[in-house]
Each structure stands twice: as C-alpha cells, then as structure tokens.
Amino acid sequence: MAICDFCNDECDGIRYPADTVKAAAVSGFRPRGAIATGDAVARNLGLSDFNMSDQWLAQVMADSSAWALCPSCAEALEAHLANAPAQPLPPAWPDAPPSRKRRWRLFGRE
C-alpha cells in the first residue's frame, strides 16, 4: 500500500514522473486539499506569513522522483493537464536545491 504524495491517504498509488507534476505545477496546478491543510496547520502554529502554495511549488520543482497519487488526486492532476496549455519548464527553479529524491512528503516523513 502506498501513501498519496498530495493528500497522504493510503492507496494503491498511481505513479507520475516528476516532469509531469512539474509541468502541471508550472501551468497553475495546486492540490487543493494539501494546500488548504498546510495553510491551516501554519495558521494554527501562528505562521501568518507561511504560504503552502509557494512551498509546494518549490518542492515540486526541486524534486526528481516519481509521485505516487491516490485515484482522486490523480484525477485532479489529469483534469488539469487535459485543460491547461502546455508551458515549458524553467531551466532551474530559483532558490531550489539541486535535484534530489524526495525524503519527506508534504506533512511528514515517508
């Protein structure tokens, strides 16, 4: 059983290459549930200047490993990719560390 890299639900993960998720992120995709949960946690911790959307985008752009998604998150990603105009990936994301394997999901250790 896998854990969805967007919402942390247990599932039979559907894998997406890092470049597919990066392309979706560049064209505006943000996983609503993960962003809302991250922002709520930040507010509860008193981090008023924390922006989960920016943090998620930075993580996606720095990541080189495949993403495992639950069926519902995969459906949202596929719907976005079907309707979003293709945009080229930036050569390097500002302030991103060198490409690396993801060791942490959005809300905890893998």
PDB file of N, CA and C in Angstrom:
ATOM      1  N   MET A   1       0.853  -1.173   0.000  1.00  0.00           N
ATOM      2  CA  MET A   1       0.000   0.000   0.000  1.00  0.00           C
ATOM      3  C   MET A   1       0.904   1.242   0.000  1.00  0.00           C
ATOM      4  N   ALA A   2       0.560   2.196  -0.817  1.00  0.00           N
ATOM      5  CA  ALA A   2       1.333   3.433  -0.924  1.00  0.00           C
ATOM      6  C   ALA A   2       0.610   4.561  -0.183  1.00  0.00           C
ATOM      7  N   ILE A   3       1.302   5.663  -0.027  1.00  0.00           N
ATOM      8  CA  ILE A   3       0.723   6.876   0.553  1.00  0.00           C
ATOM      9  C   ILE A   3       0.724   7.939  -0.537  1.00  0.00           C
ATOM     10  N   CYS A   4      -0.401   8.598  -0.745  1.00  0.00           N
ATOM     11  CA  CYS A   4      -0.501   9.649  -1.764  1.00  0.00           C
ATOM     12  C   CYS A   4       0.417  10.804  -1.387  1.00  0.00           C
ATOM     13  N   ASP A   5       1.245  11.234  -2.328  1.00  0.00           N
ATOM     14  CA  ASP A   5       2.171  12.331  -2.079  1.00  0.00           C
ATOM     15  C   ASP A   5       1.476  13.689  -2.025  1.00  0.00           C
ATOM     16  N   PHE A   6       0.220  13.772  -2.414  1.00  0.00           N
ATOM     17  CA  PHE A   6      -0.511  15.035  -2.327  1.00  0.00           C
ATOM     18  C   PHE A   6      -1.351  15.107  -1.061  1.00  0.00           C
ATOM     19  N   CYS A   7      -2.146  14.069  -0.787  1.00  0.00           N
ATOM     20  CA  CYS A   7      -3.109  14.160   0.322  1.00  0.00           C
ATOM     21  C   CYS A   7      -2.794  13.238   1.496  1.00  0.00           C
ATOM     22  N   ASN A   8      -1.793  12.378   1.365  1.00  0.00           N
ATOM     23  CA  ASN A   8      -1.352  11.451   2.414  1.00  0.00           C
ATOM     24  C   ASN A   8      -2.333  10.326   2.710  1.00  0.00           C
ATOM     25  N   ASP A   9      -3.318  10.089   1.842  1.00  0.00           N
ATOM     26  CA  ASP A   9      -4.218   8.947   2.018  1.00  0.00           C
ATOM     27  C   ASP A   9      -3.504   7.668   1.597  1.00  0.00           C
ATOM     28  N   GLU A  10      -3.861   6.547   2.252  1.00  0.00           N
ATOM     29  CA  GLU A  10      -3.343   5.254   1.813  1.00  0.00           C
ATOM     30  C   GLU A  10      -4.083   4.846   0.552  1.00  0.00           C
ATOM     31  N   CYS A  11      -3.333   4.294  -0.399  1.00  0.00           N
ATOM     32  CA  CYS A  11      -3.952   3.922  -1.669  1.00  0.00           C
ATOM     33  C   CYS A  11      -3.039   2.973  -2.431  1.00  0.00           C
ATOM     34  N   ASP A  12      -3.542   2.465  -3.528  1.00  0.00           N
ATOM     35  CA  ASP A  12      -2.698   1.768  -4.489  1.00  0.00           C
ATOM     36  C   ASP A  12      -2.202   2.863  -5.421  1.00  0.00           C
ATOM     37  N   GLY A  13      -1.071   3.462  -5.103  1.00  0.00           N
ATOM     38  CA  GLY A  13      -0.586   4.664  -5.778  1.00  0.00           C
ATOM     39  C   GLY A  13      -0.430   4.535  -7.283  1.00  0.00           C
ATOM     40  N   ILE A  14      -0.862   5.572  -7.977  1.00  0.00           N
ATOM     41  CA  ILE A  14      -0.653   5.709  -9.418  1.00  0.00           C
ATOM     42  C   ILE A  14       0.562   6.615  -9.550  1.00  0.00           C
ATOM     43  N   ARG A  15       1.613   6.149 -10.237  1.00  0.00           N
ATOM     44  CA  ARG A  15       2.864   6.899 -10.285  1.00  0.00           C
ATOM     45  C   ARG A  15       2.879   7.862 -11.476  1.00  0.00           C
ATOM     46  N   TYR A  16       3.389   9.063 -11.195  1.00  0.00           N
ATOM     47  CA  TYR A  16       3.559  10.084 -12.223  1.00  0.00           C
ATOM     48  C   TYR A  16       5.009  10.553 -12.193  1.00  0.00           C
ATOM     49  N   PRO A  17       5.644  10.679 -13.368  1.00  0.00           N
ATOM     50  CA  PRO A  17       7.019  11.170 -13.403  1.00  0.00           C
ATOM     51  C   PRO A  17       7.093  12.599 -12.870  1.00  0.00           C
ATOM     52  N   ALA A  18       8.239  12.951 -12.314  1.00  0.00           N
ATOM     53  CA  ALA A  18       8.434  14.296 -11.753  1.00  0.00           C
ATOM     54  C   ALA A  18       8.158  15.371 -12.798  1.00  0.00           C
ATOM     55  N   ASP A  19       8.568  15.155 -14.053  1.00  0.00           N
ATOM     56  CA  ASP A  19       8.352  16.176 -15.079  1.00  0.00           C
ATOM     57  C   ASP A  19       6.876  16.419 -15.369  1.00  0.00           C
ATOM     58  N   THR A  20       6.038  15.395 -15.214  1.00  0.00           N
ATOM     59  CA  THR A  20       4.599  15.566 -15.414  1.00  0.00           C
ATOM     60  C   THR A  20       4.016  16.457 -14.321  1.00  0.00           C
ATOM     61  N   VAL A  21       4.411  16.210 -13.079  1.00  0.00           N
ATOM     62  CA  VAL A  21       3.913  17.021 -11.959  1.00  0.00           C
ATOM     63  C   VAL A  21       4.476  18.439 -12.064  1.00  0.00           C
ATOM     64  N   LYS A  22       5.742  18.575 -12.473  1.00  0.00           N
ATOM     65  CA  LYS A  22       6.330  19.909 -12.664  1.00  0.00           C
ATOM     66  C   LYS A  22       5.575  20.684 -13.738  1.00  0.00           C
ATOM     67  N   ALA A  23       5.268  20.025 -14.858  1.00  0.00           N
ATOM     68  CA  ALA A  23       4.532  20.697 -15.934  1.00  0.00           C
ATOM     69  C   ALA A  23       3.173  21.177 -15.447  1.00  0.00           C
ATOM     70  N   ALA A  24       2.496  20.356 -14.652  1.00  0.00           N
ATOM     71  CA  ALA A  24       1.195  20.754 -14.110  1.00  0.00           C
ATOM     72  C   ALA A  24       1.356  21.942 -13.161  1.00  0.00           C
ATOM     73  N   ALA A  25       2.387  21.908 -12.322  1.00  0.00           N
ATOM     74  CA  ALA A  25       2.618  22.997 -11.364  1.00  0.00           C
ATOM     75  C   ALA A  25       2.929  24.301 -12.076  1.00  0.00           C
ATOM     76  N   VAL A  26       3.748  24.244 -13.119  1.00  0.00           N
ATOM     77  CA  VAL A  26       4.105  25.451 -13.876  1.00  0.00           C
ATOM     78  C   VAL A  26       2.871  26.059 -14.528  1.00  0.00           C
ATOM     79  N   SER A  27       1.927  25.206 -14.934  1.00  0.00           N
ATOM     80  CA  SER A  27       0.719  25.714 -15.584  1.00  0.00           C
ATOM     81  C   SER A  27      -0.385  26.064 -14.584  1.00  0.00           C
ATOM     82  N   GLY A  28      -0.061  26.032 -13.270  1.00  0.00           N
ATOM     83  CA  GLY A  28      -1.006  26.521 -12.270  1.00  0.00           C
ATOM     84  C   GLY A  28      -1.661  25.489 -11.380  1.00  0.00           C
ATOM     85  N   PHE A  29      -1.370  24.209 -11.557  1.00  0.00           N
ATOM     86  CA  PHE A  29      -1.999  23.185 -10.726  1.00  0.00           C
ATOM     87  C   PHE A  29      -1.505  23.275  -9.289  1.00  0.00           C
ATOM     88  N   ARG A  30      -2.432  23.224  -8.342  1.00  0.00           N
ATOM     89  CA  ARG A  30      -2.119  23.130  -6.918  1.00  0.00           C
ATOM     90  C   ARG A  30      -3.105  22.144  -6.316  1.00  0.00           C
ATOM     91  N   PRO A  31      -2.636  21.125  -5.583  1.00  0.00           N
ATOM     92  CA  PRO A  31      -3.559  20.167  -4.965  1.00  0.00           C
ATOM     93  C   PRO A  31      -4.313  20.843  -3.824  1.00  0.00           C
ATOM     94  N   ARG A  32      -5.586  21.122  -4.034  1.00  0.00           N
ATOM     95  CA  ARG A  32      -6.385  21.926  -3.089  1.00  0.00           C
ATOM     96  C   ARG A  32      -6.353  21.414  -1.660  1.00  0.00           C
ATOM     97  N   GLY A  33      -6.566  20.129  -1.478  1.00  0.00           N
ATOM     98  CA  GLY A  33      -6.611  19.574  -0.122  1.00  0.00           C
ATOM     99  C   GLY A  33      -5.296  19.749   0.607  1.00  0.00           C
ATOM    100  N   ALA A  34      -4.199  19.458  -0.052  1.00  0.00           N
ATOM    101  CA  ALA A  34      -2.879  19.578   0.578  1.00  0.00           C
ATOM    102  C   ALA A  34      -2.560  21.027   0.912  1.00  0.00           C
ATOM    103  N   ILE A  35      -2.891  21.934   0.017  1.00  0.00           N
ATOM    104  CA  ILE A  35      -2.620  23.360   0.243  1.00  0.00           C
ATOM    105  C   ILE A  35      -3.466  23.867   1.406  1.00  0.00           C
ATOM    106  N   ALA A  36      -4.753  23.541   1.420  1.00  0.00           N
ATOM    107  CA  ALA A  36      -5.639  24.003   2.495  1.00  0.00           C
ATOM    108  C   ALA A  36      -5.203  23.448   3.845  1.00  0.00           C
ATOM    109  N   THR A  37      -4.837  22.163   3.880  1.00  0.00           N
ATOM    110  CA  THR A  37      -4.389  21.555   5.133  1.00  0.00           C
ATOM    111  C   THR A  37      -3.099  22.204   5.620  1.00  0.00           C
ATOM    112  N   GLY A  38      -2.154  22.408   4.722  1.00  0.00           N
ATOM    113  CA  GLY A  38      -0.879  23.047   5.093  1.00  0.00           C
ATOM    114  C   GLY A  38      -1.071  24.461   5.595  1.00  0.00           C
ATOM    115  N   ASP A  39      -1.937  25.218   4.931  1.00  0.00           N
ATOM    116  CA  ASP A  39      -2.213  26.586   5.382  1.00  0.00           C
ATOM    117  C   ASP A  39      -2.889  26.594   6.753  1.00  0.00           C
ATOM    118  N   ALA A  40      -3.802  25.645   6.988  1.00  0.00           N
ATOM    119  CA  ALA A  40      -4.481  25.561   8.292  1.00  0.00           C
ATOM    120  C   ALA A  40      -3.482  25.233   9.394  1.00  0.00           C
ATOM    121  N   VAL A  41      -2.584  24.291   9.139  1.00  0.00           N
ATOM    122  CA  VAL A  41      -1.559  23.943  10.131  1.00  0.00           C
ATOM    123  C   VAL A  41      -0.686  25.161  10.416  1.00  0.00           C
ATOM    124  N   ALA A  42      -0.291  25.875   9.382  1.00  0.00           N
ATOM    125  CA  ALA A  42       0.545  27.069   9.559  1.00  0.00           C
ATOM    126  C   ALA A  42      -0.178  28.120  10.399  1.00  0.00           C
ATOM    127  N   ARG A  43      -1.468  28.341  10.125  1.00  0.00           N
ATOM    128  CA  ARG A  43      -2.241  29.316  10.906  1.00  0.00           C
ATOM    129  C   ARG A  43      -2.307  28.897  12.368  1.00  0.00           C
ATOM    130  N   ASN A  44      -2.537  27.603  12.614  1.00  0.00           N
ATOM    131  CA  ASN A  44      -2.607  27.101  13.998  1.00  0.00           C
ATOM    132  C   ASN A  44      -1.282  27.272  14.726  1.00  0.00           C
ATOM    133  N   LEU A  45      -0.192  27.263  13.979  1.00  0.00           N
ATOM    134  CA  LEU A  45       1.130  27.453  14.578  1.00  0.00           C
ATOM    135  C   LEU A  45       1.531  28.924  14.649  1.00  0.00           C
ATOM    136  N   GLY A  46       0.654  29.798  14.170  1.00  0.00           N
ATOM    137  CA  GLY A  46       0.927  31.226  14.216  1.00  0.00           C
ATOM    138  C   GLY A  46       1.871  31.704  13.124  1.00  0.00           C
ATOM    139  N   LEU A  47       1.988  30.948  12.057  1.00  0.00           N
ATOM    140  CA  LEU A  47       2.873  31.334  10.950  1.00  0.00           C
ATOM    141  C   LEU A  47       2.059  32.100   9.910  1.00  0.00           C
ATOM    142  N   SER A  48       1.816  33.358  10.171  1.00  0.00           N
ATOM    143  CA  SER A  48       0.937  34.146   9.314  1.00  0.00           C
ATOM    144  C   SER A  48       1.530  34.419   7.938  1.00  0.00           C
ATOM    145  N   ASP A  49       2.866  34.394   7.800  1.00  0.00           N
ATOM    146  CA  ASP A  49       3.474  34.690   6.503  1.00  0.00           C
ATOM    147  C   ASP A  49       3.781  33.421   5.696  1.00  0.00           C
ATOM    148  N   PHE A  50       3.391  32.251   6.205  1.00  0.00           N
ATOM    149  CA  PHE A  50       3.641  30.982   5.520  1.00  0.00           C
ATOM    150  C   PHE A  50       2.671  30.828   4.363  1.00  0.00           C
ATOM    151  N   ASN A  51       3.168  30.423   3.209  1.00  0.00           N
ATOM    152  CA  ASN A  51       2.323  30.218   2.036  1.00  0.00           C
ATOM    153  C   ASN A  51       2.561  28.801   1.528  1.00  0.00           C
ATOM    154  N   MET A  52       1.653  27.887   1.823  1.00  0.00           N
ATOM    155  CA  MET A  52       1.814  26.482   1.451  1.00  0.00           C
ATOM    156  C   MET A  52       1.892  26.305  -0.053  1.00  0.00           C
ATOM    157  N   SER A  53       1.179  27.119  -0.801  1.00  0.00           N
ATOM    158  CA  SER A  53       1.209  27.018  -2.254  1.00  0.00           C
ATOM    159  C   SER A  53       2.627  27.244  -2.782  1.00  0.00           C
ATOM    160  N   ASP A  54       3.297  28.262  -2.261  1.00  0.00           N
ATOM    161  CA  ASP A  54       4.686  28.530  -2.667  1.00  0.00           C
ATOM    162  C   ASP A  54       5.615  27.410  -2.220  1.00  0.00           C
ATOM    163  N   GLN A  55       5.394  26.880  -1.017  1.00  0.00           N
ATOM    164  CA  GLN A  55       6.225  25.783  -0.512  1.00  0.00           C
ATOM    165  C   GLN A  55       6.042  24.531  -1.368  1.00  0.00           C
ATOM    166  N   TRP A  56       4.802  24.248  -1.732  1.00  0.00           N
ATOM    167  CA  TRP A  56       4.525  23.086  -2.563  1.00  0.00           C
ATOM    168  C   TRP A  56       5.194  23.233  -3.923  1.00  0.00           C
ATOM    169  N   LEU A  57       5.076  24.394  -4.528  1.00  0.00           N
ATOM    170  CA  LEU A  57       5.680  24.642  -5.835  1.00  0.00           C
ATOM    171  C   LEU A  57       7.198  24.474  -5.773  1.00  0.00           C
ATOM    172  N   ALA A  58       7.830  25.003  -4.739  1.00  0.00           N
ATOM    173  CA  ALA A  58       9.281  24.866  -4.586  1.00  0.00           C
ATOM    174  C   ALA A  58       9.678  23.398  -4.441  1.00  0.00           C
ATOM    175  N   GLN A  59       8.887  22.627  -3.683  1.00  0.00           N
ATOM    176  CA  GLN A  59       9.194  21.208  -3.502  1.00  0.00           C
ATOM    177  C   GLN A  59       9.063  20.462  -4.823  1.00  0.00           C
ATOM    178  N   VAL A  60       8.007  20.729  -5.559  1.00  0.00           N
ATOM    179  CA  VAL A  60       7.800  20.058  -6.846  1.00  0.00           C
ATOM    180  C   VAL A  60       8.949  20.353  -7.799  1.00  0.00           C
ATOM    181  N   MET A  61       9.345  21.606  -7.875  1.00  0.00           N
ATOM    182  CA  MET A  61      10.380  21.989  -8.823  1.00  0.00           C
ATOM    183  C   MET A  61      11.755  21.450  -8.439  1.00  0.00           C
ATOM    184  N   ALA A  62      11.982  21.178  -7.165  1.00  0.00           N
ATOM    185  CA  ALA A  62      13.274  20.658  -6.709  1.00  0.00           C
ATOM    186  C   ALA A  62      13.336  19.138  -6.763  1.00  0.00           C
ATOM    187  N   ASP A  63      12.207  18.493  -6.959  1.00  0.00           N
ATOM    188  CA  ASP A  63      12.111  17.047  -6.842  1.00  0.00           C
ATOM    189  C   ASP A  63      12.380  16.341  -8.172  1.00  0.00           C
ATOM    190  N   SER A  64      13.043  15.196  -8.103  1.00  0.00           N
ATOM    191  CA  SER A  64      13.322  14.433  -9.316  1.00  0.00           C
ATOM    192  C   SER A  64      12.716  13.027  -9.276  1.00  0.00           C
ATOM    193  N   SER A  65      12.031  12.685  -8.198  1.00  0.00           N
ATOM    194  CA  SER A  65      11.463  11.337  -8.084  1.00  0.00           C
ATOM    195  C   SER A  65      10.006  11.323  -8.535  1.00  0.00           C
ATOM    196  N   ALA A  66       9.526  10.128  -8.871  1.00  0.00           N
ATOM    197  CA  ALA A  66       8.132   9.971  -9.288  1.00  0.00           C
ATOM    198  C   ALA A  66       7.205  10.248  -8.099  1.00  0.00           C
ATOM    199  N   TRP A  67       5.992  10.662  -8.407  1.00  0.00           N
ATOM    200  CA  TRP A  67       4.987  10.964  -7.395  1.00  0.00           C
ATOM    201  C   TRP A  67       3.942   9.859  -7.403  1.00  0.00           C
ATOM    202  N   ALA A  68       3.572   9.345  -6.237  1.00  0.00           N
ATOM    203  CA  ALA A  68       2.502   8.357  -6.099  1.00  0.00           C
ATOM    204  C   ALA A  68       1.240   9.098  -5.683  1.00  0.00           C
ATOM    205  N   LEU A  69       0.175   8.936  -6.460  1.00  0.00           N
ATOM    206  CA  LEU A  69      -1.071   9.656  -6.190  1.00  0.00           C
ATOM    207  C   LEU A  69      -2.226   8.689  -6.027  1.00  0.00           C
ATOM    208  N   CYS A  70      -3.142   9.044  -5.136  1.00  0.00           N
ATOM    209  CA  CYS A  70      -4.371   8.276  -4.981  1.00  0.00           C
ATOM    210  C   CYS A  70      -5.253   8.555  -6.208  1.00  0.00           C
ATOM    211  N   PRO A  71      -6.269   7.736  -6.440  1.00  0.00           N
ATOM    212  CA  PRO A  71      -7.123   7.949  -7.614  1.00  0.00           C
ATOM    213  C   PRO A  71      -7.748   9.346  -7.674  1.00  0.00           C
ATOM    214  N   SER A  72      -8.164   9.889  -6.544  1.00  0.00           N
ATOM    215  CA  SER A  72      -8.801  11.204  -6.566  1.00  0.00           C
ATOM    216  C   SER A  72      -7.806  12.314  -6.929  1.00  0.00           C
ATOM    217  N   CYS A  73      -6.594  12.261  -6.379  1.00  0.00           N
ATOM    218  CA  CYS A  73      -5.569  13.269  -6.716  1.00  0.00           C
ATOM    219  C   CYS A  73      -5.083  13.084  -8.150  1.00  0.00           C
ATOM    220  N   ALA A  74      -4.982  11.827  -8.591  1.00  0.00           N
ATOM    221  CA  ALA A  74      -4.585  11.554  -9.975  1.00  0.00           C
ATOM    222  C   ALA A  74      -5.628  12.116 -10.937  1.00  0.00           C
ATOM    223  N   GLU A  75      -6.898  11.968 -10.577  1.00  0.00           N
ATOM    224  CA  GLU A  75      -7.982  12.501 -11.417  1.00  0.00           C
ATOM    225  C   GLU A  75      -7.886  14.026 -11.520  1.00  0.00           C
ATOM    226  N   ALA A  76      -7.609  14.697 -10.402  1.00  0.00           N
ATOM    227  CA  ALA A  76      -7.472  16.159 -10.413  1.00  0.00           C
ATOM    228  C   ALA A  76      -6.280  16.582 -11.269  1.00  0.00           C
ATOM    229  N   LEU A  77      -5.168  15.862 -11.146  1.00  0.00           N
ATOM    230  CA  LEU A  77      -3.983  16.172 -11.941  1.00  0.00           C
ATOM    231  C   LEU A  77      -4.267  15.963 -13.423  1.00  0.00           C
ATOM    232  N   GLU A  78      -4.886  14.841 -13.768  1.00  0.00           N
ATOM    233  CA  GLU A  78      -5.209  14.541 -15.168  1.00  0.00           C
ATOM    234  C   GLU A  78      -6.163  15.589 -15.753  1.00  0.00           C
ATOM    235  N   ALA A  79      -7.164  15.989 -14.977  1.00  0.00           N
ATOM    236  CA  ALA A  79      -8.113  17.003 -15.452  1.00  0.00           C
ATOM    237  C   ALA A  79      -7.394  18.317 -15.729  1.00  0.00           C
ATOM    238  N   HIS A  80      -6.485  18.682 -14.840  1.00  0.00           N
ATOM    239  CA  HIS A  80      -5.729  19.919 -15.051  1.00  0.00           C
ATOM    240  C   HIS A  80      -4.873  19.814 -16.309  1.00  0.00           C
ATOM    241  N   LEU A  81      -4.156  18.708 -16.453  1.00  0.00           N
ATOM    242  CA  LEU A  81      -3.277  18.533 -17.615  1.00  0.00           C
ATOM    243  C   LEU A  81      -4.066  18.538 -18.924  1.00  0.00           C
ATOM    244  N   ALA A  82      -5.279  18.009 -18.902  1.00  0.00           N
ATOM    245  CA  ALA A  82      -6.101  17.969 -20.112  1.00  0.00           C
ATOM    246  C   ALA A  82      -6.577  19.354 -20.532  1.00  0.00           C
ATOM    247  N   ASN A  83      -6.728  20.254 -19.561  1.00  0.00           N
ATOM    248  CA  ASN A  83      -7.286  21.577 -19.849  1.00  0.00           C
ATOM    249  C   ASN A  83      -6.276  22.710 -19.833  1.00  0.00           C
ATOM    250  N   ALA A  84      -5.072  22.465 -19.346  1.00  0.00           N
ATOM    251  CA  ALA A  84      -4.083  23.539 -19.207  1.00  0.00           C
ATOM    252  C   ALA A  84      -3.204  23.615 -20.453  1.00  0.00           C
ATOM    253  N   PRO A  85      -2.901  24.823 -20.887  1.00  0.00           N
ATOM    254  CA  PRO A  85      -1.973  24.949 -22.014  1.00  0.00           C
ATOM    255  C   PRO A  85      -0.577  24.513 -21.573  1.00  0.00           C
ATOM    256  N   ALA A  86       0.114  23.789 -22.440  1.00  0.00           N
ATOM    257  CA  ALA A  86       1.469  23.326 -22.120  1.00  0.00           C
ATOM    258  C   ALA A  86       2.410  24.520 -22.021  1.00  0.00           C
ATOM    259  N   GLN A  87       3.248  24.503 -21.014  1.00  0.00           N
ATOM    260  CA  GLN A  87       4.242  25.553 -20.833  1.00  0.00           C
ATOM    261  C   GLN A  87       5.589  24.894 -20.612  1.00  0.00           C
ATOM    262  N   PRO A  88       6.655  25.491 -21.139  1.00  0.00           N
ATOM    263  CA  PRO A  88       7.973  24.886 -20.935  1.00  0.00           C
ATOM    264  C   PRO A  88       8.394  24.987 -19.477  1.00  0.00           C
ATOM    265  N   LEU A  89       9.124  23.985 -19.026  1.00  0.00           N
ATOM    266  CA  LEU A  89       9.653  24.020 -17.665  1.00  0.00           C
ATOM    267  C   LEU A  89      10.811  25.000 -17.608  1.00  0.00           C
ATOM    268  N   PRO A  90      10.936  25.743 -16.521  1.00  0.00           N
ATOM    269  CA  PRO A  90      12.083  26.629 -16.391  1.00  0.00           C
ATOM    270  C   PRO A  90      13.365  25.800 -16.295  1.00  0.00           C
ATOM    271  N   PRO A  91      14.504  26.313 -16.794  1.00  0.00           N
ATOM    272  CA  PRO A  91      15.742  25.542 -16.745  1.00  0.00           C
ATOM    273  C   PRO A  91      16.175  25.221 -15.317  1.00  0.00           C
ATOM    274  N   ALA A  92      15.969  26.123 -14.417  1.00  0.00           N
ATOM    275  CA  ALA A  92      16.279  25.888 -12.994  1.00  0.00           C
ATOM    276  C   ALA A  92      15.332  26.747 -12.187  1.00  0.00           C
ATOM    277  N   TRP A  93      14.812  26.181 -11.120  1.00  0.00           N
ATOM    278  CA  TRP A  93      13.882  26.924 -10.275  1.00  0.00           C
ATOM    279  C   TRP A  93      14.676  27.779  -9.308  1.00  0.00           C
ATOM    280  N   PRO A  94      14.369  29.078  -9.171  1.00  0.00           N
ATOM    281  CA  PRO A  94      15.123  29.934  -8.253  1.00  0.00           C
ATOM    282  C   PRO A  94      15.065  29.403  -6.817  1.00  0.00           C
ATOM    283  N   ASP A  95      16.180  29.449  -6.151  1.00  0.00           N
ATOM    284  CA  ASP A  95      16.299  29.062  -4.740  1.00  0.00           C
ATOM    285  C   ASP A  95      16.033  27.581  -4.490  1.00  0.00           C
ATOM    286  N   ALA A  96      16.001  26.759  -5.529  1.00  0.00           N
ATOM    287  CA  ALA A  96      15.772  25.334  -5.320  1.00  0.00           C
ATOM    288  C   ALA A  96      17.115  24.630  -5.159  1.00  0.00           C
ATOM    289  N   PRO A  97      17.192  23.694  -4.232  1.00  0.00           N
ATOM    290  CA  PRO A  97      18.432  22.924  -4.108  1.00  0.00           C
ATOM    291  C   PRO A  97      18.608  22.059  -5.348  1.00  0.00           C
ATOM    292  N   PRO A  98      19.788  21.514  -5.567  1.00  0.00           N
ATOM    293  CA  PRO A  98      19.973  20.628  -6.715  1.00  0.00           C
ATOM    294  C   PRO A  98      18.961  19.494  -6.676  1.00  0.00           C
ATOM    295  N   SER A  99      18.649  18.969  -7.842  1.00  0.00           N
ATOM    296  CA  SER A  99      17.661  17.901  -7.940  1.00  0.00           C
ATOM    297  C   SER A  99      18.001  16.771  -6.972  1.00  0.00           C
ATOM    298  N   ARG A 100      16.992  16.299  -6.274  1.00  0.00           N
ATOM    299  CA  ARG A 100      17.220  15.260  -5.279  1.00  0.00           C
ATOM    300  C   ARG A 100      15.976  14.403  -5.148  1.00  0.00           C
ATOM    301  N   LYS A 101      16.141  13.275  -4.542  1.00  0.00           N
ATOM    302  CA  LYS A 101      14.997  12.418  -4.260  1.00  0.00           C
ATOM    303  C   LYS A 101      14.239  12.987  -3.066  1.00  0.00           C
ATOM    304  N   ARG A 102      12.932  12.880  -3.111  1.00  0.00           N
ATOM    305  CA  ARG A 102      12.092  13.389  -2.024  1.00  0.00           C
ATOM    306  C   ARG A 102      12.232  12.466  -0.824  1.00  0.00           C
ATOM    307  N   ARG A 103      12.525  13.014   0.327  1.00  0.00           N
ATOM    308  CA  ARG A 103      12.625  12.235   1.555  1.00  0.00           C
ATOM    309  C   ARG A 103      11.434  12.510   2.470  1.00  0.00           C
ATOM    310  N   TRP A 104      10.721  13.583   2.221  1.00  0.00           N
ATOM    311  CA  TRP A 104       9.586  13.964   3.064  1.00  0.00           C
ATOM    312  C   TRP A 104       8.384  14.223   2.188  1.00  0.00           C
ATOM    313  N   ARG A 105       7.233  13.736   2.618  1.00  0.00           N
ATOM    314  CA  ARG A 105       6.002  14.130   1.974  1.00  0.00           C
ATOM    315  C   ARG A 105       5.657  15.526   2.489  1.00  0.00           C
ATOM    316  N   LEU A 106       4.600  16.084   2.040  1.00  0.00           N
ATOM    317  CA  LEU A 106       4.232  17.433   2.462  1.00  0.00           C
ATOM    318  C   LEU A 106       4.032  17.530   3.974  1.00  0.00           C
ATOM    319  N   PHE A 107       3.540  16.454   4.616  1.00  0.00           N
ATOM    320  CA  PHE A 107       3.205  16.538   6.043  1.00  0.00           C
ATOM    321  C   PHE A 107       3.871  15.472   6.869  1.00  0.00           C
ATOM    322  N   GLY A 108       5.021  14.976   6.472  1.00  0.00           N
ATOM    323  CA  GLY A 108       5.715  14.009   7.318  1.00  0.00           C
ATOM    324  C   GLY A 108       6.680  13.140   6.553  1.00  0.00           C
ATOM    325  N   ARG A 109       7.439  12.371   7.275  1.00  0.00           N
ATOM    326  CA  ARG A 109       8.454  11.519   6.693  1.00  0.00           C
ATOM    327  C   ARG A 109       7.832  10.353   5.934  1.00  0.00           C
ATOM    328  N   GLU A 110       8.452   9.938   4.835  1.00  0.00           N
ATOM    329  CA  GLU A 110       7.952   8.812   4.050  1.00  0.00           C
ATOM    330  C   GLU A 110       8.127   7.530   4.808  1.00  0.00           C
TER     331      GLU A 110
END
